[in-house]
PDB file of C-alpha atoms in Angstrom:
ATOM      1  CA  MET D 280     -20.121 -11.792  72.461  1.00  0.00           C
ATOM      2  CA  VAL D 281     -17.365 -13.448  70.318  1.00  0.00           C
ATOM      3  CA  GLY D 282     -15.831 -10.688  68.074  1.00  0.00           C
ATOM      4  CA  THR D 283     -14.758 -10.832  64.416  1.00  0.00           C
ATOM      5  CA  GLN D 284     -11.215 -11.008  65.546  1.00  0.00           C
ATOM      6  CA  GLN D 285     -11.808 -14.376  67.074  1.00  0.00           C
ATOM      7  CA  ALA D 286     -14.210 -15.615  64.477  1.00  0.00           C
ATOM      8  CA  GLU D 287     -14.440 -14.443  60.877  1.00  0.00           C
ATOM      9  CA  ARG D 288     -18.244 -15.301  60.721  1.00  0.00           C
ATOM     10  CA  ARG D 289     -20.480 -15.184  63.683  1.00  0.00           C
ATOM     11  CA  VAL D 290     -23.458 -17.651  62.971  1.00  0.00           C
ATOM     12  CA  LEU D 291     -25.984 -19.796  64.554  1.00  0.00           C
ATOM     13  CA  ARG D 292     -26.287 -23.083  62.467  1.00  0.00           C
ATOM     14  CA  LEU D 293     -29.702 -24.404  61.912  1.00  0.00           C
ATOM     15  CA  THR D 294     -29.569 -28.156  61.762  1.00  0.00           C
ATOM     16  CA  ASN D 295     -31.853 -31.062  60.787  1.00  0.00           C
ATOM     17  CA  PRO D 296     -32.229 -33.556  63.965  1.00  0.00           C
ATOM     18  CA  GLU D 297     -31.765 -36.461  61.579  1.00  0.00           C
ATOM     19  CA  LEU D 298     -28.619 -35.167  60.125  1.00  0.00           C
ATOM     20  CA  SER D 299     -25.109 -34.293  61.428  1.00  0.00           C
ATOM     21  CA  GLY D 300     -24.799 -30.515  61.797  1.00  0.00           C
ATOM     22  CA  ILE D 301     -26.465 -29.647  58.328  1.00  0.00           C
ATOM     23  CA  ALA D 302     -30.026 -28.598  57.196  1.00  0.00           C
ATOM     24  CA  SER D 303     -30.121 -31.079  54.165  1.00  0.00           C
ATOM     25  CA  ASN D 304     -27.842 -33.524  52.417  1.00  0.00           C
ATOM     26  CA  THR D 305     -26.652 -30.704  50.165  1.00  0.00           C
ATOM     27  CA  LEU D 306     -27.206 -27.408  52.102  1.00  0.00           C
ATOM     28  CA  VAL D 307     -26.345 -25.800  55.375  1.00  0.00           C
ATOM     29  CA  ALA D 308     -28.311 -23.081  56.809  1.00  0.00           C
ATOM     30  CA  ASN D 309     -27.047 -20.312  59.385  1.00  0.00           C
ATOM     31  CA  ILE D 310     -28.288 -17.175  60.960  1.00  0.00           C
ATOM     32  CA  GLN D 311     -25.480 -14.606  60.681  1.00  0.00           C
ATOM     33  CA  ILE D 312     -25.244 -11.312  62.505  1.00  0.00           C
ATOM     34  CA  VAL D 313     -22.804  -8.412  62.025  1.00  0.00           C
ATOM     35  CA  MET D 314     -22.861  -5.794  64.577  1.00  0.00           C
ATOM     36  CA  PRO D 315     -22.444  -1.962  64.013  1.00  0.00           C
ATOM     37  CA  GLY D 316     -19.104  -1.022  62.881  1.00  0.00           C
ATOM     38  CA  GLU D 317     -17.960  -4.606  62.234  1.00  0.00           C
ATOM     39  CA  ILE D 318     -16.482  -6.124  58.921  1.00  0.00           C
ATOM     40  CA  ALA D 319     -16.445  -9.772  58.340  1.00  0.00           C
ATOM     41  CA  ARG D 320     -13.201 -10.035  56.541  1.00  0.00           C
ATOM     42  CA  ALA D 321     -12.749 -10.983  52.864  1.00  0.00           C
ATOM     43  CA  HIS D 322     -12.288 -14.524  51.781  1.00  0.00           C
ATOM     44  CA  ARG D 323     -13.536 -16.923  49.022  1.00  0.00           C
ATOM     45  CA  HIS D 324     -14.396 -20.609  48.902  1.00  0.00           C
ATOM     46  CA  SER D 325     -15.575 -23.227  46.412  1.00  0.00           C
ATOM     47  CA  GLY D 326     -18.976 -23.386  48.057  1.00  0.00           C
ATOM     48  CA  ALA D 327     -21.585 -21.089  46.709  1.00  0.00           C
ATOM     49  CA  ALA D 328     -23.764 -18.970  49.059  1.00  0.00           C
ATOM     50  CA  LEU D 329     -27.063 -16.983  49.357  1.00  0.00           C
ATOM     51  CA  ARG D 330     -28.107 -14.425  52.009  1.00  0.00           C
ATOM     52  CA  LEU D 331     -31.698 -13.542  52.512  1.00  0.00           C
ATOM     53  CA  ILE D 332     -31.718 -10.504  54.752  1.00  0.00           C
ATOM     54  CA  ILE D 333     -33.922 -10.750  57.907  1.00  0.00           C
ATOM     55  CA  GLU D 334     -33.219  -7.596  59.784  1.00  0.00           C
ATOM     56  CA  GLY D 335     -31.302  -4.197  59.241  1.00  0.00           C
ATOM     57  CA  SER D 336     -30.678  -1.797  56.357  1.00  0.00           C
ATOM     58  CA  GLY D 337     -27.451  -0.087  55.237  1.00  0.00           C
ATOM     59  CA  GLY D 338     -25.055  -2.879  55.818  1.00  0.00           C
ATOM     60  CA  TYR D 339     -23.608  -4.407  52.617  1.00  0.00           C
ATOM     61  CA  THR D 340     -21.570  -7.228  51.071  1.00  0.00           C
ATOM     62  CA  VAL D 341     -18.677  -6.701  48.520  1.00  0.00           C
ATOM     63  CA  VAL D 342     -18.641  -9.505  45.902  1.00  0.00           C
ATOM     64  CA  ASN D 343     -15.517  -9.248  43.628  1.00  0.00           C
ATOM     65  CA  GLY D 344     -15.261  -5.499  44.358  1.00  0.00           C
ATOM     66  CA  GLU D 345     -19.006  -4.826  43.718  1.00  0.00           C
ATOM     67  CA  ARG D 346     -20.783  -3.138  46.685  1.00  0.00           C
ATOM     68  CA  VAL D 347     -24.055  -4.906  47.290  1.00  0.00           C
ATOM     69  CA  PRO D 348     -26.521  -3.245  49.588  1.00  0.00           C
ATOM     70  CA  MET D 349     -28.705  -5.352  52.116  1.00  0.00           C
ATOM     71  CA  SER D 350     -32.304  -4.638  53.078  1.00  0.00           C
ATOM     72  CA  PRO D 351     -34.906  -6.868  54.647  1.00  0.00           C
ATOM     73  CA  GLY D 352     -36.036  -9.559  52.237  1.00  0.00           C
ATOM     74  CA  ASP D 353     -33.227  -8.861  49.649  1.00  0.00           C
ATOM     75  CA  LEU D 354     -31.624 -11.770  48.160  1.00  0.00           C
ATOM     76  CA  VAL D 355     -27.746 -11.452  47.986  1.00  0.00           C
ATOM     77  CA  LEU D 356     -25.553 -14.031  46.207  1.00  0.00           C
ATOM     78  CA  THR D 357     -21.896 -14.906  46.683  1.00  0.00           C
ATOM     79  CA  PRO D 358     -21.172 -17.589  43.950  1.00  0.00           C
ATOM     80  CA  ASN D 359     -18.451 -20.112  44.289  1.00  0.00           C
ATOM     81  CA  TRP D 360     -14.911 -18.802  44.386  1.00  0.00           C
ATOM     82  CA  CYS D 361     -15.925 -14.952  44.465  1.00  0.00           C
ATOM     83  CA  TRP D 362     -14.196 -12.769  46.881  1.00  0.00           C
ATOM     84  CA  HIS D 363     -16.689 -11.551  49.565  1.00  0.00           C
ATOM     85  CA  ASP D 364     -16.719  -9.436  52.814  1.00  0.00           C
ATOM     86  CA  HIS D 365     -19.576  -7.979  54.841  1.00  0.00           C
ATOM     87  CA  ALA D 366     -19.702  -4.635  56.509  1.00  0.00           C
ATOM     88  CA  ASN D 367     -22.156  -2.764  58.790  1.00  0.00           C
ATOM     89  CA  ASP D 368     -21.583   0.934  58.944  1.00  0.00           C
ATOM     90  CA  THR D 369     -25.033   1.640  60.656  1.00  0.00           C
ATOM     91  CA  ASP D 370     -25.894   1.836  64.401  1.00  0.00           C
ATOM     92  CA  ALA D 371     -27.987  -1.410  64.369  1.00  0.00           C
ATOM     93  CA  PRO D 372     -27.115  -5.125  63.997  1.00  0.00           C
ATOM     94  CA  MET D 373     -27.406  -6.804  60.434  1.00  0.00           C
ATOM     95  CA  ILE D 374     -28.935 -10.236  60.440  1.00  0.00           C
ATOM     96  CA  TRP D 375     -29.531 -12.655  57.678  1.00  0.00           C
ATOM     97  CA  LEU D 376     -30.056 -16.182  56.627  1.00  0.00           C
ATOM     98  CA  ASP D 377     -27.040 -17.963  55.015  1.00  0.00           C
ATOM     99  CA  GLY D 378     -27.560 -20.948  52.784  1.00  0.00           C
ATOM    100  CA  LEU D 379     -24.401 -22.743  51.386  1.00  0.00           C
ATOM    101  CA  ASP D 380     -23.898 -25.874  49.361  1.00  0.00           C
ATOM    102  CA  THR D 381     -20.903 -27.018  51.318  1.00  0.00           C
ATOM    103  CA  PRO D 382     -22.220 -30.424  51.962  1.00  0.00           C
ATOM    104  CA  LEU D 383     -22.487 -30.930  48.206  1.00  0.00           C
ATOM    105  CA  VAL D 384     -18.998 -29.670  47.782  1.00  0.00           C
ATOM    106  CA  ARG D 385     -17.474 -31.860  50.419  1.00  0.00           C
ATOM    107  CA  MET D 386     -19.192 -34.900  48.817  1.00  0.00           C
ATOM    108  CA  LEU D 387     -17.624 -34.082  45.592  1.00  0.00           C
ATOM    109  CA  GLU D 388     -14.259 -33.499  47.492  1.00  0.00           C
ATOM    110  CA  ALA D 389     -14.011 -30.077  45.826  1.00  0.00           C
ATOM    111  CA  GLY D 390     -13.412 -27.887  48.834  1.00  0.00           C
ATOM    112  CA  PHE D 391     -11.169 -24.993  48.608  1.00  0.00           C
ATOM    113  CA  TYR D 392     -10.787 -21.854  50.568  1.00  0.00           C
ATOM    114  CA  GLU D 393      -8.526 -18.769  50.515  1.00  0.00           C
ATOM    115  CA  GLU D 394      -8.168 -15.607  52.629  1.00  0.00           C
ATOM    116  CA  TYR D 395      -7.966 -12.174  51.058  1.00  0.00           C
ATOM    117  CA  ASP D 396      -4.552 -10.308  51.672  1.00  0.00           C
ATOM    118  CA  ARG D 397      -6.310  -7.504  53.286  1.00  0.00           C
ATOM    119  CA  GLU D 398      -9.353  -7.277  55.645  1.00  0.00           C
ATOM    120  CA  ARG D 399     -11.727  -5.892  52.885  1.00  0.00           C
ATOM    121  CA  GLN D 400     -11.693  -5.357  49.225  1.00  0.00           C
ATOM    122  CA  GLU D 401     -11.504  -2.165  47.391  1.00  0.00           C
ATOM    123  CA  ILE D 402     -14.906  -1.073  45.995  1.00  0.00           C
ATOM    124  CA  ALA D 403     -15.320  -0.718  42.255  1.00  0.00           C
ATOM    125  CA  ALA D 404     -17.558   1.626  40.405  1.00  0.00           C
ATOM    126  CA  PRO D 405     -21.427   0.803  40.885  1.00  0.00           C
ATOM    127  CA  VAL D 406     -23.219  -1.222  38.248  1.00  0.00           C
ATOM    128  CA  ASN D 407     -26.923  -0.674  36.998  1.00  0.00           C
ATOM    129  CA  ALA D 408     -28.173  -4.132  37.575  1.00  0.00           C
ATOM    130  CA  SER D 409     -26.235  -6.431  39.649  1.00  0.00           C
ATOM    131  CA  GLU D 410     -26.144 -10.237  39.124  1.00  0.00           C
ATOM    132  CA  TRP D 411     -25.653 -10.620  42.963  1.00  0.00           C
ATOM    133  CA  HIS D 412     -28.515  -8.408  44.338  1.00  0.00           C
ATOM    134  CA  TYR D 413     -32.190  -9.082  43.856  1.00  0.00           C
ATOM    135  CA  PRO D 414     -34.230  -6.626  46.091  1.00  0.00           C
ATOM    136  CA  MET D 415     -37.254  -7.628  47.922  1.00  0.00           C
ATOM    137  CA  THR D 416     -39.188  -4.717  46.456  1.00  0.00           C
ATOM    138  CA  GLU D 417     -38.822  -6.129  42.855  1.00  0.00           C
ATOM    139  CA  MET D 418     -39.864  -9.802  43.806  1.00  0.00           C
ATOM    140  CA  GLN D 419     -42.741  -8.416  45.847  1.00  0.00           C
ATOM    141  CA  ALA D 420     -44.044  -6.432  43.017  1.00  0.00           C
ATOM    142  CA  ALA D 421     -43.776  -9.414  40.833  1.00  0.00           C
ATOM    143  CA  LEU D 422     -45.426 -11.640  43.099  1.00  0.00           C
ATOM    144  CA  HIS D 423     -48.423  -9.364  43.648  1.00  0.00           C
ATOM    145  CA  ARG D 424     -48.812  -8.928  39.889  1.00  0.00           C
ATOM    146  CA  LEU D 425     -49.066 -12.601  39.422  1.00  0.00           C
ATOM    147  CA  ALA D 426     -51.646 -12.780  42.268  1.00  0.00           C
ATOM    148  CA  ALA D 427     -53.649 -10.021  40.711  1.00  0.00           C
ATOM    149  CA  SER D 428     -53.889 -12.126  37.439  1.00  0.00           C
ATOM    150  CA  GLY D 429     -56.389 -14.265  39.095  1.00  0.00           C
ATOM    151  CA  THR D 430     -54.631 -17.546  38.831  1.00  0.00           C
ATOM    152  CA  ALA D 431     -55.656 -20.503  40.738  1.00  0.00           C
ATOM    153  CA  ASP D 432     -52.215 -21.909  40.925  1.00  0.00           C
ATOM    154  CA  GLU D 433     -49.725 -21.260  43.657  1.00  0.00           C
ATOM    155  CA  ILE D 434     -47.899 -18.175  43.464  1.00  0.00           C
ATOM    156  CA  VAL D 435     -44.132 -19.146  43.303  1.00  0.00           C
ATOM    157  CA  LEU D 436     -41.543 -17.322  41.252  1.00  0.00           C
ATOM    158  CA  GLU D 437     -38.000 -18.273  40.612  1.00  0.00           C
ATOM    159  CA  TYR D 438     -35.210 -15.754  40.757  1.00  0.00           C
ATOM    160  CA  LYS D 439     -33.505 -15.705  37.391  1.00  0.00           C
ATOM    161  CA  ASN D 440     -29.812 -14.516  36.592  1.00  0.00           C
ATOM    162  CA  ARG D 441     -30.009 -11.066  34.957  1.00  0.00           C
ATOM    163  CA  ARG D 442     -27.343 -11.730  32.429  1.00  0.00           C
ATOM    164  CA  THR D 443     -28.107 -15.341  31.409  1.00  0.00           C
ATOM    165  CA  GLY D 444     -31.870 -15.870  32.209  1.00  0.00           C
ATOM    166  CA  GLY D 445     -31.162 -19.051  33.994  1.00  0.00           C
ATOM    167  CA  PRO D 446     -30.927 -19.986  37.593  1.00  0.00           C
ATOM    168  CA  VAL D 447     -29.072 -17.614  39.758  1.00  0.00           C
ATOM    169  CA  MET D 448     -26.510 -20.027  40.738  1.00  0.00           C
ATOM    170  CA  THR D 449     -25.171 -23.311  39.230  1.00  0.00           C
ATOM    171  CA  THR D 450     -25.888 -25.490  42.308  1.00  0.00           C
ATOM    172  CA  ILE D 451     -28.613 -23.573  44.119  1.00  0.00           C
ATOM    173  CA  ALA D 452     -31.914 -22.427  42.637  1.00  0.00           C
ATOM    174  CA  CYS D 453     -33.843 -19.734  44.514  1.00  0.00           C
ATOM    175  CA  HIS D 454     -37.627 -19.152  44.662  1.00  0.00           C
ATOM    176  CA  MET D 455     -40.025 -17.051  46.531  1.00  0.00           C
ATOM    177  CA  GLN D 456     -43.662 -18.074  47.323  1.00  0.00           C
ATOM    178  CA  LEU D 457     -46.706 -15.680  48.227  1.00  0.00           C
ATOM    179  CA  LEU D 458     -49.412 -17.175  50.351  1.00  0.00           C
ATOM    180  CA  ARG D 459     -52.810 -15.412  49.832  1.00  0.00           C
ATOM    181  CA  PRO D 460     -55.052 -14.838  52.764  1.00  0.00           C
ATOM    182  CA  GLY D 461     -56.507 -18.282  53.643  1.00  0.00           C
ATOM    183  CA  GLU D 462     -54.520 -20.333  51.264  1.00  0.00           C
ATOM    184  CA  ARG D 463     -53.529 -23.765  51.978  1.00  0.00           C
ATOM    185  CA  THR D 464     -51.098 -25.360  49.649  1.00  0.00           C
ATOM    186  CA  ARG D 465     -50.956 -29.070  48.429  1.00  0.00           C
ATOM    187  CA  ALA D 466     -48.647 -31.482  50.340  1.00  0.00           C
ATOM    188  CA  ARG D 467     -45.515 -32.393  48.338  1.00  0.00           C
ATOM    189  CA  ARG D 468     -41.918 -33.562  48.965  1.00  0.00           C
ATOM    190  CA  GLN D 469     -38.714 -32.854  47.022  1.00  0.00           C
ATOM    191  CA  VAL D 470     -36.293 -35.108  45.356  1.00  0.00           C
ATOM    192  CA  CYS D 471     -33.320 -33.953  43.273  1.00  0.00           C
ATOM    193  CA  CYS D 472     -31.771 -34.925  40.063  1.00  0.00           C
ATOM    194  CA  MET D 473     -28.410 -34.458  38.546  1.00  0.00           C
ATOM    195  CA  TRP D 474     -27.233 -34.589  34.922  1.00  0.00           C
ATOM    196  CA  SER D 475     -23.499 -35.313  34.179  1.00  0.00           C
ATOM    197  CA  THR D 476     -22.154 -35.667  30.701  1.00  0.00           C
ATOM    198  CA  GLY D 477     -25.682 -36.391  29.419  1.00  0.00           C
ATOM    199  CA  LYS D 478     -26.460 -39.259  31.904  1.00  0.00           C
ATOM    200  CA  ALA D 479     -29.058 -38.712  34.504  1.00  0.00           C
ATOM    201  CA  ILE D 480     -28.749 -40.092  38.053  1.00  0.00           C
ATOM    202  CA  ARG D 481     -32.073 -39.351  39.890  1.00  0.00           C
ATOM    203  CA  SER D 482     -32.708 -40.280  43.550  1.00  0.00           C
ATOM    204  CA  SER D 483     -35.684 -42.468  44.156  1.00  0.00           C
ATOM    205  CA  ALA D 484     -38.646 -41.526  46.304  1.00  0.00           C
ATOM    206  CA  ALA D 485     -38.961 -42.947  49.764  1.00  0.00           C
ATOM    207  CA  SER D 486     -39.828 -46.569  50.121  1.00  0.00           C
ATOM    208  CA  GLY D 487     -43.683 -47.045  50.106  1.00  0.00           C
ATOM    209  CA  SER D 488     -44.306 -43.677  48.441  1.00  0.00           C
ATOM    210  CA  THR D 489     -47.518 -43.454  46.499  1.00  0.00           C
ATOM    211  CA  GLY D 490     -46.422 -40.184  44.787  1.00  0.00           C
ATOM    212  CA  LYS D 491     -45.373 -39.627  41.222  1.00  0.00           C
ATOM    213  CA  THR D 492     -41.907 -38.506  40.462  1.00  0.00           C
ATOM    214  CA  ARG D 493     -41.393 -36.246  37.639  1.00  0.00           C
ATOM    215  CA  THR D 494     -38.077 -34.773  36.246  1.00  0.00           C
ATOM    216  CA  CYS D 495     -37.817 -30.972  36.223  1.00  0.00           C
ATOM    217  CA  SER D 496     -38.083 -29.574  32.574  1.00  0.00           C
ATOM    218  CA  ARG D 497     -34.510 -28.218  32.669  1.00  0.00           C
ATOM    219  CA  CYS D 498     -33.171 -31.679  33.208  1.00  0.00           C
ATOM    220  CA  ARG D 499     -34.931 -33.244  30.082  1.00  0.00           C
ATOM    221  CA  PRO D 500     -32.721 -34.136  26.926  1.00  0.00           C
ATOM    222  CA  GLY D 501     -32.720 -31.359  24.344  1.00  0.00           C
ATOM    223  CA  ARG D 502     -33.330 -28.505  26.636  1.00  0.00           C
ATOM    224  CA  SER D 503     -30.717 -25.856  26.984  1.00  0.00           C
ATOM    225  CA  ALA D 504     -28.043 -26.350  29.400  1.00  0.00           C
ATOM    226  CA  SER D 505     -28.318 -22.906  31.011  1.00  0.00           C
ATOM    227  CA  THR D 506     -27.155 -24.209  34.430  1.00  0.00           C
ATOM    228  CA  SER D 507     -24.358 -26.261  33.286  1.00  0.00           C
ATOM    229  CA  THR D 508     -20.683 -25.652  34.028  1.00  0.00           C
ATOM    230  CA  ALA D 509     -18.293 -25.508  31.043  1.00  0.00           C
ATOM    231  CA  ALA D 510     -15.688 -27.568  32.579  1.00  0.00           C
ATOM    232  CA  THR D 511     -17.740 -30.568  33.564  1.00  0.00           C
ATOM    233  CA  GLY D 512     -21.119 -30.310  31.864  1.00  0.00           C
ATOM    234  CA  ARG D 513     -22.935 -31.027  35.212  1.00  0.00           C
ATOM    235  CA  ARG D 514     -26.301 -29.540  35.961  1.00  0.00           C
ATOM    236  CA  PHE D 515     -28.164 -29.575  39.226  1.00  0.00           C
ATOM    237  CA  CYS D 516     -31.889 -28.833  39.748  1.00  0.00           C
ATOM    238  CA  SER D 517     -34.806 -29.845  41.687  1.00  0.00           C
ATOM    239  CA  ALA D 518     -37.717 -32.072  40.730  1.00  0.00           C
ATOM    240  CA  SER D 519     -40.838 -32.821  42.670  1.00  0.00           C
ATOM    241  CA  ALA D 520     -42.663 -35.805  43.999  1.00  0.00           C
ATOM    242  CA  THR D 521     -46.322 -34.931  44.798  1.00  0.00           C
ATOM    243  CA  ARG D 522     -48.880 -37.101  46.373  1.00  0.00           C
ATOM    244  CA  ARG D 523     -51.946 -37.367  44.296  1.00  0.00           C
TER     245      ARG D 523
END
């Protein structure tokens, strides 16, 4: 197996057969493994990343000095330009799904990368409620509470930033869905929209579509720009085109 001395990150890339080495036009997806005793050295980049933990407990990521624990089902975030390193002090592998917005960053010609001056960061004092860690236990409890309410709607919840109440990252929104026994969801397909300096640019549905496209409520004029960046005023979110 290739070690961390030869490769900072050991991943298997998940690719769309119709695209060149990426999962979608705006996201890459990888399966990453950190073996017992290993450290994936610290660096930072202009792409934002999420980690959905698949296997292993006791490993952790350090984000700008904050130690973020990892357990199966947890969502762990490393927003753009945050220092981060991964470590596994247990006796079993840690495996997770990586999602990064690097195709979008490359399209905007905004890719930057920097290595930390040491292998790992110093760990700061712990915090009570991390902006970078969303435990599966919390999300699972919320999903079951919604299911117990008796709603006929699909059970889908969006992760919200603990500080701002908006999406957890500027360019990537994260959701989790619960499927009840025997449930079959409605067919749908996704498009995306982008707001820049108050002007909407929305991709059209595929040729021949009989679906109706609607703009996400966060993108409508007059709504709060909780996902905007102060520097450019850009917002990114998702909207859906559903076959009726």
